[in-house]
């Protein structure tokens, strides 16, 4: 087993402690036993306790209470096609692209922004430039038209506004 | 009778018909592509349903998931890669059948048994739901509190990676549900001063992130993002000799349908668990159990019927109590809430015609599986040759625009990204995602009913056991909670003799 479950358990346990501390500060309703802080405290306690159990049970893997026969031995997907190396470049671009989308949404506009993000994304996954560009521009324009005209969603035109899009 | 006629009028609406048609094609496509699940199909569909009337949106979800679950058998049979988790139980079996030259029989029998199972589940839904709703009309906040507890507990208990992981996932979902203004007192909780969080975490972007973005992240980090599938062989004549085969294994069809429906009705467990359990029961009761695993249709037929039956069964608690049975119905309940319709027994009085129309959509969608499934199998090699990078780019585009379109805010795109990363990290750590959705949907129900009950009972916790039905439900919940405790104690006491978990074979 990797370190991931231990880390996740530890982080969730700490989160639970934080939730309890934050929930204690919530106001109480006079005359009532259970206020808005009651459930968050319970949830925090749950995260605290079970996060710790999860982190500590890494060495001795916890088994399902009800074990279904055959479960867990799902067919090995990698058997016939050799998996490639992780696409760190595309991954980094995906996150950067989404953050950029959030910040440039109004100024750059939907079509321009999405075309660039998707084209680069596909190129990083080994698609040829013209092919990637064509697919992303075409799909972006179709989606833009669909959402603006039929579903009335105000997607921003941004820099391409002068083109009357 | 009047209601039935009205229901017919409702589904004859061209908008409903076109929606069902498009959602079916979408479901077939998503289901047939490995890595894209029925839940993900539903999540991507939700932004579209936002612009439809309530009936069309539910019809779209019903048709899409039924098609996706069935189409998930296709790549399993041809390439030994299950299209959706619900097909994983018998993927090896169907692939062995294909190797023996029985591919057509494998796909044909799983398709026909899916249709029968789906229809059975739908009929149970039609018959059971209205009568259950009459009982549920007398339910008060005490009973609803326990029902929400059952839903949440089952979700954690059946989690395949262990109940601690399931519980953690559940608590995360419940925590997310508390973000925003508290419904009783109106005080903001965990908003950290953000105005956008006052109304709570938006459900749709969170879901799109958890089921679609996390999947993209997974395929990028595992190097499967560019993977091409082997070209599958062409399968024809799937209905040839199917009827004798199905009637030979009619006990399996019946058992699969019944068990599948029951598991579906249980909150927290859906089609994939139904398939695992019925594949096991088929083997247990088979006269030729030694043939299992060598390309034998019996288990495929039983589990194929069960996963579709489970899909229909899951709608019983969702519509009658507003307590969803699996991730898909959890999303559907969320959609209904957004449309201002509160699922629950009152719905059967006020929206009777619409509910009957939904039931009819179930029947239509399951019957439509026959021609649509046939088409999908014919087109399988085309669907499977869709290049992955382009497909992922288009999915990404729909994720972004879908998250934005719900509230027209960019904040929601951020919510989508954060939840995508969160879900990816959690599943890498062995924590399942589906209970989070149930936690988000059931959290408010649990808290409101608890606080309302406590206001009525003046803080006396024993009041939860004072009404007869509440008492029974409460004891049931306590028994459920004792399962992991008892098994933990047994594990400790038999520690030396290599304790094994309870096995359902």
XYZ file of C-alpha atoms in Angstrom:
670
model
C 0.000 0.000 0.000
C 1.193 3.487 -0.797
C 1.435 6.495 1.463
C -1.690 8.046 -0.055
C -4.220 6.436 2.325
C -2.134 7.387 5.369
C -1.836 10.979 4.190
C -5.499 11.214 3.285
C -6.531 9.800 6.654
C -4.246 12.174 8.519
C -5.394 15.227 6.550
C -9.068 14.344 6.985
C -8.517 13.807 10.698
C -6.923 17.253 11.002
C -9.758 18.702 8.938
C -12.176 17.149 11.428
C -10.425 18.922 14.300
C -10.616 22.193 12.367
C -14.311 21.684 11.673
C -15.023 21.101 15.367
C -13.107 24.248 16.356
C -14.947 26.309 13.739
C -18.341 24.812 14.616
C -17.903 25.641 18.317
C -17.888 29.306 17.347
C -21.290 29.117 15.672
C -24.093 30.830 17.587
C -26.515 28.871 19.727
C -30.253 29.402 19.670
C -31.539 30.325 23.136
C -33.940 27.770 24.545
C -32.897 24.985 22.154
C -30.535 22.148 22.873
C -29.333 21.713 19.296
C -28.203 24.735 17.305
C -26.539 25.224 13.931
C -23.218 24.022 15.356
C -24.506 20.617 16.450
C -24.244 18.729 13.154
C -20.908 20.218 12.128
C -19.463 19.107 15.474
C -20.715 15.552 14.871
C -19.314 15.559 11.337
C -16.014 16.946 12.560
C -15.823 14.243 15.207
C -16.554 11.610 12.575
C -13.791 12.892 10.317
C -11.384 13.149 13.252
C -11.977 9.604 14.500
C -12.374 7.723 11.224
C -9.614 9.685 9.512
C -7.278 8.547 12.277
C -8.493 4.952 12.041
C -8.034 5.043 8.274
C -4.513 6.433 8.552
C -3.537 3.868 11.181
C -5.076 0.915 9.372
C -2.752 1.330 6.410
C -0.437 -1.401 7.579
C -3.244 -3.836 8.121
C -5.612 -3.162 5.220
C -9.239 -2.859 6.310
C -11.504 -5.317 4.608
C -15.068 -4.722 3.525
C -17.630 -5.876 6.028
C -19.505 -7.636 3.285
C -17.132 -9.057 0.740
C -18.618 -9.766 -2.652
C -17.085 -12.722 -4.357
C -14.779 -11.778 -7.176
C -14.849 -8.085 -6.349
C -11.499 -6.389 -6.367
C -10.126 -8.779 -8.950
C -11.469 -6.735 -11.839
C -9.944 -7.647 -15.179
C -6.543 -6.194 -15.681
C -7.036 -3.331 -18.079
C -3.378 -2.925 -18.819
C -2.940 -6.486 -19.928
C -3.183 -6.047 -23.664
C -2.299 -2.428 -24.291
C 0.837 -1.248 -22.552
C 0.064 1.936 -20.594
C 2.025 4.998 -21.575
C 3.868 7.333 -19.250
C 1.834 9.920 -17.322
C 1.066 13.077 -19.271
C 2.397 15.600 -16.767
C 2.531 18.326 -19.415
C -1.115 17.956 -20.359
C -2.069 17.728 -16.692
C -0.231 20.945 -15.795
C -1.790 22.640 -18.805
C -5.258 21.436 -17.850
C -5.028 22.994 -14.389
C -3.359 26.187 -15.673
C -5.882 26.398 -18.490
C -8.818 26.108 -16.112
C -7.393 28.716 -13.747
C -6.718 30.991 -16.723
C -10.285 30.371 -17.903
C -11.603 31.577 -14.574
C -9.555 34.784 -14.682
C -9.838 35.636 -18.385
C -13.449 34.514 -18.880
C -14.965 37.963 -19.509
C -11.976 39.643 -21.174
C -10.831 36.953 -23.608
C -14.230 35.469 -24.282
C -15.449 31.903 -24.471
C -14.561 30.940 -28.057
C -11.007 32.292 -28.039
C -10.197 30.975 -24.575
C -11.585 27.506 -25.074
C -10.050 27.117 -28.526
C -6.587 27.851 -27.163
C -6.985 25.715 -24.034
C -8.312 22.707 -25.927
C -5.886 22.960 -28.862
C -2.843 22.985 -26.607
C -4.360 20.232 -24.475
C -4.745 17.968 -27.497
C -1.316 18.819 -28.906
C 0.252 17.830 -25.590
C -1.524 14.492 -25.962
C 0.062 13.950 -29.349
C -2.650 15.186 -31.709
C -1.346 17.007 -34.799
C -1.585 20.793 -34.713
C -4.064 21.390 -37.536
C -6.259 18.525 -36.394
C -6.315 19.731 -32.782
C -7.041 23.295 -33.883
C -9.848 22.240 -36.170
C -11.563 20.035 -33.567
C -11.341 22.627 -30.806
C -12.429 25.623 -32.867
C -15.310 23.741 -34.443
C -16.578 22.244 -31.183
C -16.196 25.529 -29.302
C -18.175 27.462 -31.898
C -20.919 24.827 -31.982
C -21.199 24.789 -28.190
C -21.116 28.604 -28.085
C -23.912 28.894 -30.629
C -25.957 26.208 -28.894
C -25.719 27.796 -25.459
C -26.152 31.398 -26.585
C -28.950 30.913 -29.089
C -30.960 27.977 -27.764
C -30.256 27.804 -24.039
C -29.786 31.573 -23.550
C -26.688 31.192 -21.413
C -24.674 34.431 -21.424
C -21.296 33.079 -22.515
C -18.918 36.020 -22.943
C -17.905 37.106 -26.460
C -14.797 38.901 -25.149
C -12.169 39.914 -27.694
C -14.152 38.426 -30.561
C -17.165 40.631 -29.853
C -16.413 42.910 -32.870
C -16.867 39.876 -35.123
C -20.505 39.796 -34.070
C -20.283 36.297 -32.595
C -57.727 6.303 -15.253
C -57.862 10.017 -15.760
C -54.316 10.238 -14.455
C -53.182 7.577 -16.906
C -54.687 9.420 -19.869
C -53.107 12.628 -18.675
C -49.795 10.784 -18.363
C -50.092 9.537 -21.936
C -50.726 13.082 -23.082
C -47.605 14.210 -21.236
C -45.274 11.700 -22.840
C -46.719 12.266 -26.312
C -45.119 15.713 -26.170
C -42.535 15.976 -28.984
C -40.047 17.605 -26.616
C -40.151 14.552 -24.341
C -39.784 12.134 -27.253
C -36.838 13.985 -28.782
C -35.203 14.281 -25.353
C -35.524 10.555 -24.700
C -34.124 9.790 -28.148
C -31.093 12.058 -27.785
C -30.427 11.018 -24.191
C -30.549 7.370 -25.267
C -27.963 7.875 -27.978
C -25.795 9.834 -25.561
C -26.141 7.093 -22.943
C -25.235 4.342 -25.407
C -22.148 6.214 -26.517
C -20.932 7.029 -23.009
C -21.687 3.547 -21.711
C -19.867 1.845 -24.559
C -16.676 3.811 -23.983
C -14.602 2.390 -21.143
C -13.780 4.931 -18.470
C -16.987 6.896 -18.966
C -19.616 5.718 -16.474
C -23.386 6.036 -16.287
C -22.980 8.439 -13.358
C -20.669 10.625 -15.408
C -23.201 10.580 -18.261
C -25.866 11.766 -15.820
C -23.591 14.463 -14.403
C -22.878 15.815 -17.886
C -26.556 15.666 -18.744
C -27.691 17.753 -15.777
C -26.758 21.181 -17.173
C -28.906 20.355 -20.200
C -31.831 19.229 -18.056
C -31.730 22.627 -16.414
C -33.383 24.036 -19.511
C -36.078 21.381 -19.766
C -39.377 20.875 -17.989
C -39.257 18.436 -15.025
C -40.654 15.455 -16.948
C -38.207 15.778 -19.845
C -35.274 16.087 -17.485
C -36.192 12.968 -15.521
C -36.968 11.128 -18.760
C -33.539 12.066 -20.073
C -31.799 10.719 -16.959
C -33.841 7.486 -17.001
C -33.233 6.768 -20.682
C -29.578 7.752 -20.560
C -28.671 5.543 -17.586
C -30.602 2.486 -18.792
C -28.790 2.703 -22.129
C -25.401 3.366 -20.544
C -25.584 0.383 -18.189
C -26.513 -1.941 -21.028
C -23.996 -0.523 -23.494
C -21.340 -1.046 -20.831
C -21.520 -4.763 -21.610
C -20.251 -4.213 -25.155
C -16.567 -3.340 -24.568
C -16.474 -5.866 -21.735
C -17.523 -8.582 -24.110
C -15.331 -7.499 -27.016
C -12.217 -6.162 -25.290
C -12.445 -7.395 -21.695
C -12.720 -3.806 -20.450
C -16.046 -3.065 -18.720
C -17.745 0.044 -20.143
C -19.327 0.898 -16.777
C -18.700 -0.577 -13.308
C -22.060 -2.367 -13.482
C -20.688 -4.702 -16.165
C -17.478 -5.522 -14.325
C -18.963 -8.568 -12.557
C -19.317 -10.597 -15.731
C -16.775 -9.002 -18.050
C -14.455 -12.013 -17.897
C -17.306 -14.380 -18.619
C -18.538 -12.532 -21.712
C -14.992 -12.116 -22.984
C -14.441 -15.877 -22.666
C -17.635 -16.392 -24.635
C -16.327 -14.106 -27.372
C -13.094 -16.077 -27.456
C -15.109 -19.254 -27.940
C -16.919 -17.603 -30.855
C -20.069 -16.992 -28.814
C -19.759 -13.184 -28.780
C -23.137 -12.718 -30.422
C -24.757 -14.974 -27.870
C -23.072 -13.134 -24.980
C -24.212 -9.708 -26.145
C -27.636 -10.925 -27.177
C -28.347 -12.666 -23.887
C -27.101 -9.766 -21.765
C -29.185 -7.338 -23.857
C -32.403 -9.346 -23.683
C -32.003 -10.114 -19.982
C -31.270 -6.417 -19.353
C -34.561 -5.521 -21.019
C -36.490 -8.072 -18.952
C -34.771 -7.022 -15.716
C -35.333 -3.342 -16.452
C -39.014 -3.928 -17.231
C -39.484 -5.976 -14.060
C -37.883 -3.243 -11.957
C -40.046 -0.627 -13.656
C -43.235 -2.604 -12.981
C -42.282 -3.032 -9.323
C -41.684 0.708 -9.215
C -45.127 1.392 -10.719
C -46.912 -0.925 -8.324
C -44.918 -0.416 -5.133
C -44.249 3.298 -5.242
C -47.853 4.597 -5.038
C -48.825 2.207 -2.234
C -45.636 2.952 -0.317
C -46.375 6.626 -0.785
C -49.756 6.181 0.926
C -47.954 4.732 3.955
C -45.341 7.455 3.786
C -47.996 10.177 3.951
C -48.184 9.546 7.689
C -44.455 9.928 8.108
C -43.222 12.794 10.227
C -39.767 14.252 10.659
C -38.915 11.356 13.004
C -39.393 8.727 10.294
C -37.624 10.840 7.689
C -34.671 11.252 9.983
C -34.308 7.477 10.227
C -34.797 6.988 6.487
C -31.987 9.419 5.790
C -29.880 7.513 8.320
C -30.570 4.217 6.547
C -29.608 5.700 3.198
C -26.369 7.083 4.548
C -25.454 3.965 6.536
C -26.024 1.600 3.627
C -23.879 3.771 1.380
C -20.982 3.453 3.804
C -21.501 -0.217 4.593
C -21.531 -1.550 1.050
C -18.515 0.453 -0.022
C -16.116 -2.035 -1.604
C -12.988 -0.458 -0.154
C -14.041 -0.979 3.441
C -16.543 0.761 5.660
C -14.043 3.180 7.193
C -13.290 4.569 3.745
C -17.025 4.677 2.998
C -17.736 6.507 6.259
C -14.993 9.039 5.610
C -16.444 9.710 2.185
C -19.879 10.124 3.731
C -18.641 12.610 6.334
C -16.962 14.634 3.586
C -20.293 14.766 1.742
C -22.145 15.783 4.910
C -19.562 18.468 5.606
C -19.978 19.879 2.102
C -23.729 19.921 2.685
C -23.334 22.139 5.767
C -21.564 24.900 3.828
C -23.757 27.952 3.411
C -26.604 29.451 5.384
C -28.029 27.164 8.021
C -31.689 26.493 7.169
C -33.029 26.793 10.695
C -31.255 29.811 12.135
C -29.856 31.406 8.983
C -26.339 31.730 10.337
C -23.576 31.234 7.737
C -21.421 28.141 8.231
C -17.982 27.481 6.717
C -18.398 30.252 4.144
C -15.156 32.002 5.139
C -16.683 35.329 4.232
C -17.403 34.311 0.648
C -20.706 35.597 -0.680
C -20.824 32.872 -3.335
C -20.689 30.186 -0.676
C -23.635 31.642 1.270
C -26.065 29.606 -0.803
C -23.980 26.487 -0.319
C -21.656 24.621 -2.660
C -23.360 24.399 -6.069
C -24.368 20.815 -6.595
C -23.960 20.461 -10.361
C -20.422 21.851 -10.753
C -19.328 19.775 -7.753
C -20.712 16.654 -9.379
C -19.272 17.372 -12.798
C -15.925 17.876 -11.119
C -16.130 14.675 -9.108
C -17.276 12.393 -11.902
C -15.880 13.916 -15.098
C -12.856 16.102 -14.294
C -11.435 13.508 -11.886
C -11.757 10.899 -14.640
C -9.774 13.100 -17.038
C -7.109 13.662 -14.367
C -6.951 9.921 -13.775
C -6.420 9.070 -17.441
C -3.715 11.756 -17.739
C -1.787 10.525 -14.726
C -2.119 6.871 -15.615
C -1.031 7.321 -19.183
C -4.258 5.974 -20.638
C -5.230 9.324 -22.154
C -3.957 8.399 -25.598
C -4.674 4.710 -25.424
C -6.325 3.221 -28.469
C -8.476 0.181 -28.022
C -7.794 -2.940 -30.044
C -10.110 -3.199 -32.999
C -12.900 -5.505 -31.898
C -14.360 -8.167 -34.131
C -17.679 -7.439 -35.789
C -20.603 -9.138 -34.134
C -23.795 -9.951 -36.055
C -26.894 -11.991 -35.438
C -27.186 -11.254 -31.736
C -30.859 -12.201 -31.566
C -30.285 -15.562 -33.241
C -31.384 -18.364 -30.929
C -31.734 -15.988 -27.987
C -35.302 -16.799 -27.022
C -34.643 -20.535 -26.408
C -31.548 -19.585 -24.422
C -33.421 -17.083 -22.261
C -36.261 -19.500 -21.651
C -33.750 -22.209 -20.737
C -32.341 -19.896 -18.072
C -35.660 -18.306 -17.091
C -35.032 -19.013 -13.394
C -31.865 -16.932 -13.656
C -33.723 -14.097 -15.374
C -36.382 -14.170 -12.662
C -33.929 -14.368 -9.775
C -31.714 -11.670 -11.259
C -34.702 -9.365 -11.745
C -36.038 -9.891 -8.222
C -32.704 -9.629 -6.382
C -31.631 -6.720 -8.579
C -34.818 -4.785 -7.822
C -34.527 -5.416 -4.083
C -30.880 -4.331 -4.001
C -31.807 -1.281 -6.051
C -34.553 -0.329 -3.596
C -32.119 -0.570 -0.677
C -30.642 2.874 -0.255
C -26.978 3.180 -1.039
C -26.640 0.113 -3.265
C -27.157 0.227 -7.003
C -26.722 -1.723 -10.220
C -23.038 -2.596 -9.879
C -23.473 -4.263 -6.495
C -26.584 -6.038 -7.773
C -24.515 -7.460 -10.630
C -21.773 -8.765 -8.309
C -24.248 -10.400 -5.946
C -26.401 -12.034 -8.627
C -23.392 -13.316 -10.542
C -22.458 -15.042 -7.292
C -25.981 -16.385 -6.668
C -26.153 -17.685 -10.239
C -23.002 -19.670 -9.624
C -24.128 -20.893 -6.203
C -27.436 -22.289 -7.487
C -26.197 -23.479 -10.866
C -26.178 -27.152 -11.789
C -23.085 -26.490 -13.879
C -21.175 -24.175 -11.596
C -17.869 -25.602 -12.825
C -18.572 -23.978 -16.214
C -18.529 -20.462 -14.700
C -15.557 -18.451 -15.862
C -15.127 -20.500 -19.020
C -17.672 -18.644 -21.150
C -21.016 -19.773 -19.762
C -24.088 -17.540 -20.278
C -25.933 -18.337 -17.036
C -24.246 -15.752 -14.799
C -24.292 -13.167 -17.565
C -28.050 -13.526 -17.945
C -28.737 -13.287 -14.214
C -26.407 -10.354 -13.565
C -27.431 -8.625 -16.797
C -31.047 -8.680 -15.634
C -30.038 -7.578 -12.144
C -28.117 -4.422 -12.967
C -30.946 -2.990 -15.040
C -33.541 -4.053 -12.480
C -31.476 -2.357 -9.777
C -31.446 0.834 -11.794
C -35.251 0.979 -11.811
C -35.549 -0.176 -8.204
C -33.316 2.663 -6.995
C -36.048 5.112 -7.980
C -38.523 3.715 -5.448
C -36.989 5.331 -2.335
C -35.972 8.375 -4.385
C -39.506 9.182 -5.517
C -41.434 7.943 -2.472
C -39.283 9.351 0.325
C -36.869 11.631 -1.475
C -34.103 9.356 -0.167
C -32.028 8.310 -3.195
C -30.710 4.775 -3.544
C -27.577 5.413 -5.580
C -25.468 8.163 -7.106
C -27.643 8.459 -10.221
C -30.915 8.883 -8.326
C -29.129 11.212 -5.907
C -28.394 13.436 -8.891
C -31.990 13.062 -10.095
C -33.334 14.092 -6.687
C -31.009 17.084 -6.801
C -32.378 18.013 -10.237
C -35.970 17.775 -9.011
C -35.162 20.008 -6.028
C -33.634 22.577 -8.375
C -36.861 22.563 -10.346
C -38.847 23.272 -7.199
C -40.312 19.768 -7.012
C -39.781 18.008 -3.691
C -39.748 14.238 -4.142
C -41.836 12.538 -1.477
C -45.265 11.050 -0.894
C -47.066 14.371 -1.521
C -45.774 14.227 -5.074
C -48.084 11.280 -5.739
C -51.093 13.447 -4.915
C -50.064 16.691 -6.539
C -48.115 15.424 -9.541
C -49.721 11.998 -10.058
C -49.903 12.337 -13.828
C -46.276 13.349 -14.072
C -45.179 10.389 -11.966
C -47.138 7.965 -14.113
C -45.538 9.562 -17.142
C -42.123 8.916 -15.553
C -43.102 5.272 -14.973
C -44.117 4.954 -18.612
C -40.800 6.426 -19.656
C -39.168 3.582 -17.734
C -41.147 1.018 -19.725
C -40.477 2.795 -23.023
C -36.766 3.223 -22.340
C -36.361 -0.435 -21.450
C -38.243 -1.629 -24.521
C -36.280 0.817 -26.681
C -33.145 -0.905 -25.398
C -33.731 -3.730 -27.874
C -33.352 -1.726 -31.111
C -30.922 0.796 -29.612
C -28.749 -1.888 -28.058
C -28.704 -3.735 -31.370
C -27.578 -0.563 -33.150
C -24.881 0.111 -30.558
C -23.492 -3.400 -30.934
C -23.424 -2.970 -34.711
C -21.612 0.334 -34.318
C -19.317 -0.908 -31.559
C -16.108 -0.877 -33.560
C -16.840 2.701 -34.685
C -17.650 3.924 -31.164
C -14.535 2.293 -29.731
C -12.288 3.848 -32.368
C -13.128 7.414 -31.266
C -9.754 9.001 -30.499
C -9.350 9.644 -26.762
C -7.605 13.055 -26.720
C -10.301 14.637 -28.875
C -13.023 12.962 -26.827
C -11.520 14.253 -23.587
C -11.208 17.754 -25.014
C -14.901 17.793 -25.916
C -15.869 16.392 -22.491
C -13.763 19.117 -20.880
C -15.560 21.744 -22.947
C -18.951 20.463 -21.809
C -17.791 20.300 -18.199
C -16.801 23.965 -18.269
C -19.856 25.254 -20.058
C -22.142 23.014 -17.998
C -20.735 24.198 -14.688
C -21.037 27.806 -15.774
C -24.558 27.521 -17.157
C -26.253 26.506 -13.900
C -25.806 29.853 -12.139
C -23.968 31.830 -14.821
C -21.007 32.413 -12.549
C -17.310 31.752 -13.082
C -17.055 30.814 -9.429
C -18.694 27.507 -10.301
C -15.916 26.628 -12.761
C -13.557 26.946 -9.810
C -15.865 24.722 -7.742
C -15.699 22.138 -10.550
C -11.905 22.217 -10.633
C -11.542 21.964 -6.858
C -13.953 19.032 -6.635
C -12.280 17.301 -9.559
C -8.922 17.435 -7.818
C -10.496 16.449 -4.491
C -12.263 13.416 -5.963
C -9.137 12.345 -7.809
C -7.000 12.604 -4.665
C -9.575 10.724 -2.594
C -9.908 7.862 -5.036
C -6.124 7.575 -5.235
C -6.218 7.149 -1.447
C -8.824 4.382 -1.737
C -11.802 6.494 -0.642
C -14.943 5.997 -2.768
C -16.762 8.967 -4.330
C -20.411 7.866 -4.529
C -21.124 8.249 -0.771
C -20.079 11.920 -1.021
C -22.990 12.570 -3.385
C -25.420 10.820 -1.042
C -24.010 12.854 1.835
C -24.510 16.112 -0.053
C -28.096 15.259 -0.993
C -29.153 13.613 2.279
C -27.238 15.939 4.625
C -29.794 18.757 4.678
C -32.651 16.236 4.955
C -30.966 14.577 7.940
C -30.223 17.812 9.743
C -33.563 19.517 9.112
C -35.550 16.499 10.232
C -33.385 16.063 13.284
C -33.712 19.682 14.347
C -37.447 19.781 13.597
C -37.980 16.603 15.600
C -35.989 17.969 18.498
C -38.004 21.169 18.502
C -41.214 19.106 18.604
C -39.925 16.750 21.286
C -38.233 19.465 23.311
C -34.801 17.896 22.978
C -35.835 14.447 24.149
C -33.844 11.947 22.049
C -36.093 9.029 23.055
C -38.867 10.610 20.970
C -37.166 9.077 17.949
C -38.366 5.670 19.138
C -41.839 6.611 20.366
C -43.808 6.405 17.119
C -44.263 2.791 15.929
C -42.751 3.086 12.423
C -40.002 5.393 13.646
C -39.199 2.885 16.374
C -38.875 0.003 13.909
C -36.762 2.085 11.535
C -34.620 3.270 14.438
C -33.931 -0.252 15.647
C -33.094 -1.252 12.081
C -30.558 1.595 11.875
C -29.008 0.562 15.191
C -28.706 -3.016 13.901
C -27.069 -1.724 10.701
C -24.576 0.249 12.734
C -23.770 -2.793 14.835
C -22.662 -4.863 11.802
C -19.190 -3.318 11.512
C -18.815 -3.310 15.312
C -19.702 -6.983 15.610
C -17.474 -7.913 12.714
C -14.619 -5.898 14.226
C -15.055 -7.659 17.549
C -15.167 -11.028 15.815
C -12.077 -10.142 13.847
C -10.214 -9.283 17.027
C -11.387 -12.405 18.863
C -10.366 -14.640 15.968
C -7.253 -12.662 15.252
C -4.984 -15.693 15.585
C -7.020 -17.870 13.269
C -6.895 -15.438 10.330
C -10.299 -13.827 10.590
C -12.172 -13.517 7.320
C -15.023 -11.167 6.524
C -18.508 -12.444 5.965
C -18.663 -13.753 2.435
C -21.650 -13.552 0.149
C -21.208 -16.306 -2.355
